Coordinates of C-alpha atoms in Angstrom, one line a residue:
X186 CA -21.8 111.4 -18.6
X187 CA -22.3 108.3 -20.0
X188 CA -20.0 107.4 -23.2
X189 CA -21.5 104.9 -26.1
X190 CA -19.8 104.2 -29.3
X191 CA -21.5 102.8 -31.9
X192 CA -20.6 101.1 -35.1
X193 CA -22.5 100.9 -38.4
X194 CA -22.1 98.1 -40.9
X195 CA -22.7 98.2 -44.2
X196 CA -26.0 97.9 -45.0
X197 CA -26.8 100.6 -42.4
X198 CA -24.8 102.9 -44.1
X199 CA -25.3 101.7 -48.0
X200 CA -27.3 105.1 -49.3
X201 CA -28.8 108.7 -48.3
X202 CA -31.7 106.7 -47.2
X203 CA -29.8 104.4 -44.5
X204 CA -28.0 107.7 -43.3
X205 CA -30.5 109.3 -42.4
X206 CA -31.5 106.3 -40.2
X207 CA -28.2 106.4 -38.3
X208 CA -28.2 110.0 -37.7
X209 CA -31.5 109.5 -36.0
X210 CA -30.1 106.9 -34.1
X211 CA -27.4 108.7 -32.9
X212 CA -29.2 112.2 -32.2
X213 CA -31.7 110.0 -30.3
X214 CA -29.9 110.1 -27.2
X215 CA -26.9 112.1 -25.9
X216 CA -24.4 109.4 -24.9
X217 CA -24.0 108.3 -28.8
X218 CA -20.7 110.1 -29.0
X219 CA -18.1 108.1 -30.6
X220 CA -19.4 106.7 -34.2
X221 CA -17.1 104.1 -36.4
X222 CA -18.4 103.6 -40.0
X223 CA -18.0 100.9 -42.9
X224 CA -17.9 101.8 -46.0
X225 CA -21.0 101.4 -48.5
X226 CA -22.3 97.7 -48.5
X227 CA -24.9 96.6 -50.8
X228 CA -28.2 98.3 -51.4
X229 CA -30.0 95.2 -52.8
X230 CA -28.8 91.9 -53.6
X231 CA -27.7 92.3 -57.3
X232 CA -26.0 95.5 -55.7
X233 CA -21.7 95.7 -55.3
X234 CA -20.0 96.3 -52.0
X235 CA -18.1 99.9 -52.3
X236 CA -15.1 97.9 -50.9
X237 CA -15.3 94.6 -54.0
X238 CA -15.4 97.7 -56.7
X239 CA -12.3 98.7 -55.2
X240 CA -10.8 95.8 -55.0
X241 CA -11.3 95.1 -58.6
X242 CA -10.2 98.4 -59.9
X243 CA -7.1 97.5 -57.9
X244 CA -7.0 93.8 -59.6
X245 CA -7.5 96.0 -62.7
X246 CA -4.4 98.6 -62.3
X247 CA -2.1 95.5 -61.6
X248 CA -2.8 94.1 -65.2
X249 CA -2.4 97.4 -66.4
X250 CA -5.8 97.7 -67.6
X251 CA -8.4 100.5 -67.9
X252 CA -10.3 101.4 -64.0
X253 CA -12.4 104.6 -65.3
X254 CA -15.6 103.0 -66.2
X255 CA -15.8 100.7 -62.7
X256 CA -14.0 104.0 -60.9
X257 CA -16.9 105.9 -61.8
X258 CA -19.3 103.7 -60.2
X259 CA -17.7 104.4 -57.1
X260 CA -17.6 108.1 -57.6
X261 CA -20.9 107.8 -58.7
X262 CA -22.1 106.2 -55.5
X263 CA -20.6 108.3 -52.9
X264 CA -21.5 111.7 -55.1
X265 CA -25.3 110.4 -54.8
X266 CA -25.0 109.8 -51.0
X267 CA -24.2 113.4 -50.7
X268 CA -26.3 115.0 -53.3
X269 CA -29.3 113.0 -51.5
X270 CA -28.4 114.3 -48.6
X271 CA -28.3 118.0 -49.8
X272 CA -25.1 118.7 -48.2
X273 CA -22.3 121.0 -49.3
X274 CA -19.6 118.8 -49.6
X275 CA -17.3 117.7 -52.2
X276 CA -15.0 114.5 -52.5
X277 CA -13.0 115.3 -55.8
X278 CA -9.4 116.2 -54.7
X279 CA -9.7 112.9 -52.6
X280 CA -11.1 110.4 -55.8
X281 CA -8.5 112.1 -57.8
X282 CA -5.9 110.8 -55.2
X283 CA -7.1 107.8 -54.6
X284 CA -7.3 106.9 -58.5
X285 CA -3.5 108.1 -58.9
X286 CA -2.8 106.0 -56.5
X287 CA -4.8 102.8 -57.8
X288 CA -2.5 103.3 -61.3
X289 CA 0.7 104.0 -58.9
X290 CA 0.2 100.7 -57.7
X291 CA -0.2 102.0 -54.4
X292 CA -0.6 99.1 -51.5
X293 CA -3.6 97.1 -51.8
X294 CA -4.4 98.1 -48.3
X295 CA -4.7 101.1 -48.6
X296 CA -6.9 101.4 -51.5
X297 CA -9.1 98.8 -49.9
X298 CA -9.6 101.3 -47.2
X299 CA -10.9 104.4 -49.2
X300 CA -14.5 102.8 -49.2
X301 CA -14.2 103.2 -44.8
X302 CA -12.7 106.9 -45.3
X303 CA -14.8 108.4 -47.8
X304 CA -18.3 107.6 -46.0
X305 CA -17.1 108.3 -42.4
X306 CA -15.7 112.0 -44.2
X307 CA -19.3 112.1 -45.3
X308 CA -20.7 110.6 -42.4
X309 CA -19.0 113.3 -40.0
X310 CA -20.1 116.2 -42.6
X311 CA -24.2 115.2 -42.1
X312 CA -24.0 114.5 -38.5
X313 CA -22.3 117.8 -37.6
X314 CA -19.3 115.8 -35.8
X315 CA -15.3 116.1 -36.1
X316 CA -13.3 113.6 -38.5
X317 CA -10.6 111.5 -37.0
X318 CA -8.7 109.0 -39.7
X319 CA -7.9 105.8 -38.1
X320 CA -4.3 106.3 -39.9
X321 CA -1.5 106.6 -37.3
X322 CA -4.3 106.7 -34.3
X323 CA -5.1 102.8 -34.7
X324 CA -1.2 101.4 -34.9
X325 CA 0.3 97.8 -35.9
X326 CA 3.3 96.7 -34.6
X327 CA 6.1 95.4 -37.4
X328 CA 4.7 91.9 -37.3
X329 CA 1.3 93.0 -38.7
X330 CA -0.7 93.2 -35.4
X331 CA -2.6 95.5 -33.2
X332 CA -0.2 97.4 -31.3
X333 CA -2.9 97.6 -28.2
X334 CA -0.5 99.6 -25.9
X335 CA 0.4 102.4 -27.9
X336 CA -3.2 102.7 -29.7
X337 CA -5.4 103.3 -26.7
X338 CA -2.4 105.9 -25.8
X339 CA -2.4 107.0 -28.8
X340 CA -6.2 107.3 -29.5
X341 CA -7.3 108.2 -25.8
X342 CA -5.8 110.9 -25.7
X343 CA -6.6 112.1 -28.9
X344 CA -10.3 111.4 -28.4
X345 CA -10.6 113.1 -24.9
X346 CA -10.2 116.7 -27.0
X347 CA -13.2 115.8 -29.2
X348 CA -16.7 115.2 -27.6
X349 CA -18.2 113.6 -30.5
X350 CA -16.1 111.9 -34.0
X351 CA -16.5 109.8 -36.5
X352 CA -14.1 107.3 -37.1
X353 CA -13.6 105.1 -39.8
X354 CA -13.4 101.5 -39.2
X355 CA -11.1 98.8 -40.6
X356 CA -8.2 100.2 -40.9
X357 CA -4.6 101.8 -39.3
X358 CA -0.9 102.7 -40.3
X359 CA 1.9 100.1 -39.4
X360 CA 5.3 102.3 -37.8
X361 CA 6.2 103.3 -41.2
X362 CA 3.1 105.3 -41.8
X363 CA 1.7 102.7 -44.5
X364 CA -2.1 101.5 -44.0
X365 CA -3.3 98.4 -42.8
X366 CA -6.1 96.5 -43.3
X367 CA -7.7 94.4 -40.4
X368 CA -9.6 91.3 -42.2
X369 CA -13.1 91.6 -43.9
X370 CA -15.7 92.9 -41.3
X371 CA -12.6 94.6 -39.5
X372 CA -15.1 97.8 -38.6
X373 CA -16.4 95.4 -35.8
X374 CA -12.4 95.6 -34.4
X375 CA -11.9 99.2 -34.6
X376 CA -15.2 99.8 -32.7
X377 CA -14.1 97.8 -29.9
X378 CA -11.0 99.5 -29.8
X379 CA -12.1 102.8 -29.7
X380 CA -14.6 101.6 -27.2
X381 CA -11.9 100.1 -24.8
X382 CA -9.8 103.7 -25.3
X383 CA -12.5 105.9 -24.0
X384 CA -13.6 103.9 -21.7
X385 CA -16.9 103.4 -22.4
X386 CA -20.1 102.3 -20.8
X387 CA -21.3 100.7 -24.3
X388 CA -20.5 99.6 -27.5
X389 CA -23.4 99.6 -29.7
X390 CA -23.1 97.5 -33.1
X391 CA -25.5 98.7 -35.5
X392 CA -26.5 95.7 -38.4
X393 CA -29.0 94.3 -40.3
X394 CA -30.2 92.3 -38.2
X395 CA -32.0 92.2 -34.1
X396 CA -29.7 90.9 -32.6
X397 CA -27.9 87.1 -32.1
X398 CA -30.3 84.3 -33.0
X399 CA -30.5 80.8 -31.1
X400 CA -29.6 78.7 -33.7
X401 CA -29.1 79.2 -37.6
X402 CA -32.0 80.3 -39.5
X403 CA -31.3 78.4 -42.9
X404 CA -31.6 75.3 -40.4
X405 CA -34.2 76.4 -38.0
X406 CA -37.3 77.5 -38.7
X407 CA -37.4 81.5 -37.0
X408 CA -35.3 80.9 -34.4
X409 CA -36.1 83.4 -31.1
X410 CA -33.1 86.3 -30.3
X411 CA -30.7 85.8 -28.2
X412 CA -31.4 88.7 -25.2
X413 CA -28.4 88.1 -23.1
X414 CA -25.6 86.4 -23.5
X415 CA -22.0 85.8 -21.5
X416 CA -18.7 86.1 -23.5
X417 CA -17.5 82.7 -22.6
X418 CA -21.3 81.4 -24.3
X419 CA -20.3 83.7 -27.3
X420 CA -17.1 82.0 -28.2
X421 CA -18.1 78.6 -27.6
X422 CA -20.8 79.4 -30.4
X423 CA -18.8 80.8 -32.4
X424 CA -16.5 78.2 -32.5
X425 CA -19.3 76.3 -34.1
X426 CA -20.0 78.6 -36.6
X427 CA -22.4 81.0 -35.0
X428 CA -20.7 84.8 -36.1
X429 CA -22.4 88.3 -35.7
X430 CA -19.1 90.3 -35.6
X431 CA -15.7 89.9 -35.7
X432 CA -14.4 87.4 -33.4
X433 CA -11.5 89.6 -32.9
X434 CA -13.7 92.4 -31.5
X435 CA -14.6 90.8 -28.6
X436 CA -11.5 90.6 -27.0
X437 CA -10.7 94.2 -26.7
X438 CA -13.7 95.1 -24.9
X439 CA -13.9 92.0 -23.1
X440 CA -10.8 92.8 -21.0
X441 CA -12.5 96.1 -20.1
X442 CA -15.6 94.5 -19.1
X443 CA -17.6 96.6 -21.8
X444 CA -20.6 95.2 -22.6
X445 CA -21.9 94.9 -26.2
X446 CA -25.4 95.8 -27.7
X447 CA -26.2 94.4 -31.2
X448 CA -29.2 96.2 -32.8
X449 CA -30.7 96.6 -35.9
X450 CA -30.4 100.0 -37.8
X451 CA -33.9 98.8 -39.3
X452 CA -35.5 98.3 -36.6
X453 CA -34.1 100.7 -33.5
X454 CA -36.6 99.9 -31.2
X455 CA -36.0 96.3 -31.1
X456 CA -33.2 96.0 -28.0
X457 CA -31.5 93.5 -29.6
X458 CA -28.3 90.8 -28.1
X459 CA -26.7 92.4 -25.2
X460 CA -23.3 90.7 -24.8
X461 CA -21.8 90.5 -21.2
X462 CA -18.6 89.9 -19.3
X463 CA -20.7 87.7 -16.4
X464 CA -24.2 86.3 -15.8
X465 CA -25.5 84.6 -12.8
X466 CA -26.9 80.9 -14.1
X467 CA -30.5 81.4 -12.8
X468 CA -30.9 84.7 -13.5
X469 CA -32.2 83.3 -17.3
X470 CA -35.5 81.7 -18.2
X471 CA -33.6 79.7 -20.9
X472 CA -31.5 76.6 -20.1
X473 CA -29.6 76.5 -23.1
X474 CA -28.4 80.2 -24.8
X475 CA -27.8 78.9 -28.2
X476 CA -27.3 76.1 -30.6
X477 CA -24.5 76.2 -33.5
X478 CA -23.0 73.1 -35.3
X479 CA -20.4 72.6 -38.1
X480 CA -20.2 69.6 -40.7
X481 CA -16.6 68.9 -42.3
X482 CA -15.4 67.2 -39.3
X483 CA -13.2 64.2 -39.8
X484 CA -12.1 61.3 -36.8
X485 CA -8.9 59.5 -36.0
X486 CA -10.4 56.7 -33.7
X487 CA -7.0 54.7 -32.2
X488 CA -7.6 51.6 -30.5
X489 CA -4.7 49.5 -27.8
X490 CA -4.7 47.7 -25.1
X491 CA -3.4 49.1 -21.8
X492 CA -3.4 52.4 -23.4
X493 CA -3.7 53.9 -20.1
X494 CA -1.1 52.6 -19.0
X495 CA 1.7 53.7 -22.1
X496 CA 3.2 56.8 -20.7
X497 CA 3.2 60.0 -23.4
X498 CA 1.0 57.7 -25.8
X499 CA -1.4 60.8 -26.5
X500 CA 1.9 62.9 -26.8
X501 CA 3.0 61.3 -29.7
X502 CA 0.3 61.0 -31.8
X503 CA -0.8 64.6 -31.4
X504 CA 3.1 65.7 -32.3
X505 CA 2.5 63.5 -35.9
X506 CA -0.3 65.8 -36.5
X507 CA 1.7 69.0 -35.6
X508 CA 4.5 68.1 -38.0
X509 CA 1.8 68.0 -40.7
X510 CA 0.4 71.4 -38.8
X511 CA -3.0 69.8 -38.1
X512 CA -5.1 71.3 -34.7
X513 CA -7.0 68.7 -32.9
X514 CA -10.9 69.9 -32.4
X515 CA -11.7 67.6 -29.8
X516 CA -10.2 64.6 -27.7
X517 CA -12.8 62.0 -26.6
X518 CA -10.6 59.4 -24.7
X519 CA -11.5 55.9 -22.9
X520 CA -9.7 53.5 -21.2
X521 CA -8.1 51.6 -24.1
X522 CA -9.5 54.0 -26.8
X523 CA -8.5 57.9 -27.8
X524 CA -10.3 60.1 -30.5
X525 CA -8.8 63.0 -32.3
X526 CA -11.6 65.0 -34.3
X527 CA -9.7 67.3 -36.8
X528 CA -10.9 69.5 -39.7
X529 CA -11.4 67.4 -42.7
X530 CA -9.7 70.0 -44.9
X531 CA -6.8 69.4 -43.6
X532 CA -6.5 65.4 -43.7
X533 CA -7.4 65.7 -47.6
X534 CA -4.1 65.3 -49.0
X535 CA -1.9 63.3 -46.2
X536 CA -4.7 61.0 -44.9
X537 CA -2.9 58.1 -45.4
X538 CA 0.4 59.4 -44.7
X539 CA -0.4 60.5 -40.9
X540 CA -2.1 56.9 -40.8
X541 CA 0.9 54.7 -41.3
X542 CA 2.8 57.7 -38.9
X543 CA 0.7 56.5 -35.7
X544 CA 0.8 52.9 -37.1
X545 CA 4.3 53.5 -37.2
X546 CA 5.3 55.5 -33.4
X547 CA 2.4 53.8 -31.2
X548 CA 1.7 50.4 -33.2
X549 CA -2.0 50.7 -32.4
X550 CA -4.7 47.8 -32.3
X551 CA -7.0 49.1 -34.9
X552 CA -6.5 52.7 -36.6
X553 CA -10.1 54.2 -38.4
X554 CA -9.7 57.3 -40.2
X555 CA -13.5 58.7 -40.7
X556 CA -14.6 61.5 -42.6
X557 CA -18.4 63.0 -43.0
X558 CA -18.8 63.9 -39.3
X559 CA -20.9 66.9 -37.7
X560 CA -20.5 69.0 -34.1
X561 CA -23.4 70.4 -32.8
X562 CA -22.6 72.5 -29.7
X563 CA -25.9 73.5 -27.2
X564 CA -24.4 76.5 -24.9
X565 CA -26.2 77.9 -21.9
X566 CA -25.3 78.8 -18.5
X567 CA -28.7 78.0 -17.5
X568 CA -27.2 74.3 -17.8
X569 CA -25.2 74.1 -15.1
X570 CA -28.3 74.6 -12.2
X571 CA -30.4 72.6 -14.4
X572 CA -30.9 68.7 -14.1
X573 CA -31.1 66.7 -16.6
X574 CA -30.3 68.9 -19.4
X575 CA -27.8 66.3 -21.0
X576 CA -30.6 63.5 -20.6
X577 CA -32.9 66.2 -22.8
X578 CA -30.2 66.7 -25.6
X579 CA -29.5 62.9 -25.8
X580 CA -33.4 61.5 -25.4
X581 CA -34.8 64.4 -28.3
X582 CA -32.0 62.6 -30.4
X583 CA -32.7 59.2 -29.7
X584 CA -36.5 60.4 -30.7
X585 CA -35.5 61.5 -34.0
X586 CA -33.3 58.5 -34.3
X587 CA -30.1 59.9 -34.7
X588 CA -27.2 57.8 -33.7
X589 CA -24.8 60.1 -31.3
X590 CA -20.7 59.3 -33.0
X591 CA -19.6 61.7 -30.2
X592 CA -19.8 63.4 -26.8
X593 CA -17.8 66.2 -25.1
X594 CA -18.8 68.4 -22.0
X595 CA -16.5 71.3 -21.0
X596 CA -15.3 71.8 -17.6
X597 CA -17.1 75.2 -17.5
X598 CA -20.4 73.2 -17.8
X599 CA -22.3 75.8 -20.2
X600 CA -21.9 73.2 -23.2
X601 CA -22.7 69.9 -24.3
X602 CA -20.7 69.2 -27.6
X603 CA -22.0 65.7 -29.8
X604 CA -20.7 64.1 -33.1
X605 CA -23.5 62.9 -35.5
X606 CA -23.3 61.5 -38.9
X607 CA -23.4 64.7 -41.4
X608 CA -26.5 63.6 -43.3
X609 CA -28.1 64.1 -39.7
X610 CA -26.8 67.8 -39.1
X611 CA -30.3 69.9 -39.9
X612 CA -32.2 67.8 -38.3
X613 CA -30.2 67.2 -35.1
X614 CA -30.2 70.8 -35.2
X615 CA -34.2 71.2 -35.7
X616 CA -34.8 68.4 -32.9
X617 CA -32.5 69.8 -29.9
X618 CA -33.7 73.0 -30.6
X619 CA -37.8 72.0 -30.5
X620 CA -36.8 70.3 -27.3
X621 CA -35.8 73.5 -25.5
X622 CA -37.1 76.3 -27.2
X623 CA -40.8 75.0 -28.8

């Protein structure tokens, strides 16, 4: 029988309403087995996430201060959902304990991860399915990370005695039995980790939205969906800024080869982004998959002559910018010349500093520091059968008249990264993508 497990955000699970969209989703085919759920996200856009009320009645308890009248916005909330949805089902032993434990000062973690465990209780109680708490079946190791190993022994096992569960995303129990919180959007992680422990044949994320988008839609005008894309395309856009779950999510299902479906809770019948462990190049009518970019760039350019030639030259100027715990973006290197892009955040206070370093160890020629620089990335493994795909990228620029600061190809040959002037970013961005896509 095939296994799916899905995971709602949310929005897909902000009021009665958006319920009873998910449980149609779910009943709608068999497979649907293994549900993760998000706690209560916004209903409109002056609306509060369930999870930011919590948060400040915690901020609240730690000055001392009064949490009833924002506390009963959250009771409130979840006592609608379930009056709406007519069901016999009550949730005041657990807001009594969660409030004690907001004024006990109880960890911030775990309070942050009520919003998660109260809908999935509810969630379970409409659909007819069992409740499983992530606590002590998701595990972290002392350091604070996913303890893989013992969690998909843990959780397998578990799961095989229950056909169908609701889970609650974002959260587990380090060794000591305390909760802890993955990052913000963490509900994309537990779904891949439950995925991965029962082996499943999908993992469904259920959003907002239809799916991954070529390029971003505050820069491009209605940019066409993604249909199919490769991990390896995924995370070279998402280096750039491209996001539609939680990076960490993919790597859990990505070493099980499980393929990813995002869809739209909205709109169910759209297929949405499936994301893949392999595609073959031509079996795409696309050349390029996706465009992303990222201003805030800054660049070290080094000049000397016989460069080349100076052994452990690049060594040493790379080691001045790990003492000042600075990651290189990109290396573009010539003969006599050698390029360091960096994250301008991170030059702002020592700029000059790590200047008269290199000046210093490699007594360079000329030394430009450069700030106000843009990557734009264009990833596709319909590039690497294509000709002429770089001549494309390069000649649409030269069209627009954008001068071109920078240029990196990967050894994979599914991306084409270039530098431009920040004040060029959008419509770089609008041009490269008109040259493909329009």
């Amino acid at each position: 029988m095939e296994i799916k497990v899905l995971k709602f955000g949310g929005s897909s699970l902000a009021d009665s309403n958006q319920f009873k969209k998910v449980a149609a989703i779910i009943k709608s085919k068999d497979s649907r087995r293994y549900i993760i759920a998000s706690a209560p996200g916004k209903r409109d856009s002056g609306d509060q996430k369930i999870t930011d009320l919590l948060y400040e009645s915690y901020i609240l308890s730690q000055k001392n201060e009064d949490i009833d009248e924002i506390f009963k916005k959250i009771e409130d909330r979840f006592n609608r959902i379930i009056e709406e949805l007519e069901l016999d089902f009550s949730l005041k032993d657990e807001f009594k304990k969660i409030k004690s434990s907001i004024y006990n000062h109880i960890g911030m973690d775990y309070i942050l991860s009520r919003g998660e465990y109260l809908n999935s209780m509810i969630l379970a109680k409409y659909l007819g399915y069992d409740f499983i708490d992530a606590e002590k079946r998701i595990l972290f190791s002392e350091d604070g990370t996913l303890d893989r190993q013992n969690t998909d022994l843990v959780l397998g096992e578990l799961l095989k005695k229950h056909k169908r569960a609701v889970i609650p995303g974002f959260y587990g129990s380090m060794s000591d039995g305390t909760i802890k919180t993955f990052s913000r959007g963490g509900s994309d992680i537990t779904g891949s980790i439950v995925a991965r422990a029962v082996e499943a044949d999908v993992y469904e994320n259920w959003t907002d939205v239809s799916g991954m988008l070529m390029a971003d839609p505050r820069c491009v005008e209605e940019p066409k969906v993604i249909d199919l894309i490769t991990y390896k395309e995924l995370r070279e856009l998402s280096y750039m800024g491209a996001t539609i779950m939680h990076e960490e999510a993919i790597f859990p299902v990505k070493q099980s080869g499980i393929p990813i479906n995002i869809r739209n809770t909205n709109l169910p019948e759209d297929k949405g982004t499936m994301i893949v462990a392999k595609a073959r190049s031509e079996n795409t009518d696309r050349i390029i998959t996706g465009i992303a970019g990222r201003t805030g760039f800054t660049t070290i350019h080094i000049e000397k002559d016989m460069m080349n030639q100076e052994v452990g030259f690049g060594r040493k100027v790379l080691k001045i910018l790990e003492n000042h715990s600075i990651p290189f973006e990109h290396i573009p290197t010539g003969i006599d010349t050698m390029s360091i892009i960096v994250n301008s955040n991170l030059m702002v206070d020592n700029k000059e500093v790590i200047k008269n370093e290199i000046c210093k160890t490699v007594n360079p020629d000329i030394i430009d520091i450069e700030d106000g620089l843009a990557m734009i990335a264009v990833v596709g493994r319909g590039m690497v059968e294509e000709k002429g795909t770089a001549m494309k990228v390069f000649s649409s620029i030269n069209k627009a008249s954008i001068n071109v600061k920078m240029i990196d190809q990967g050894s994979s040959e599914i991306n084409i990264i270039i530098g431009v002037d920040e004040k060029d970013y959008i419509l770089a961005l609008r041009t490269i993508y008109s040259e493909f896509v329009e």
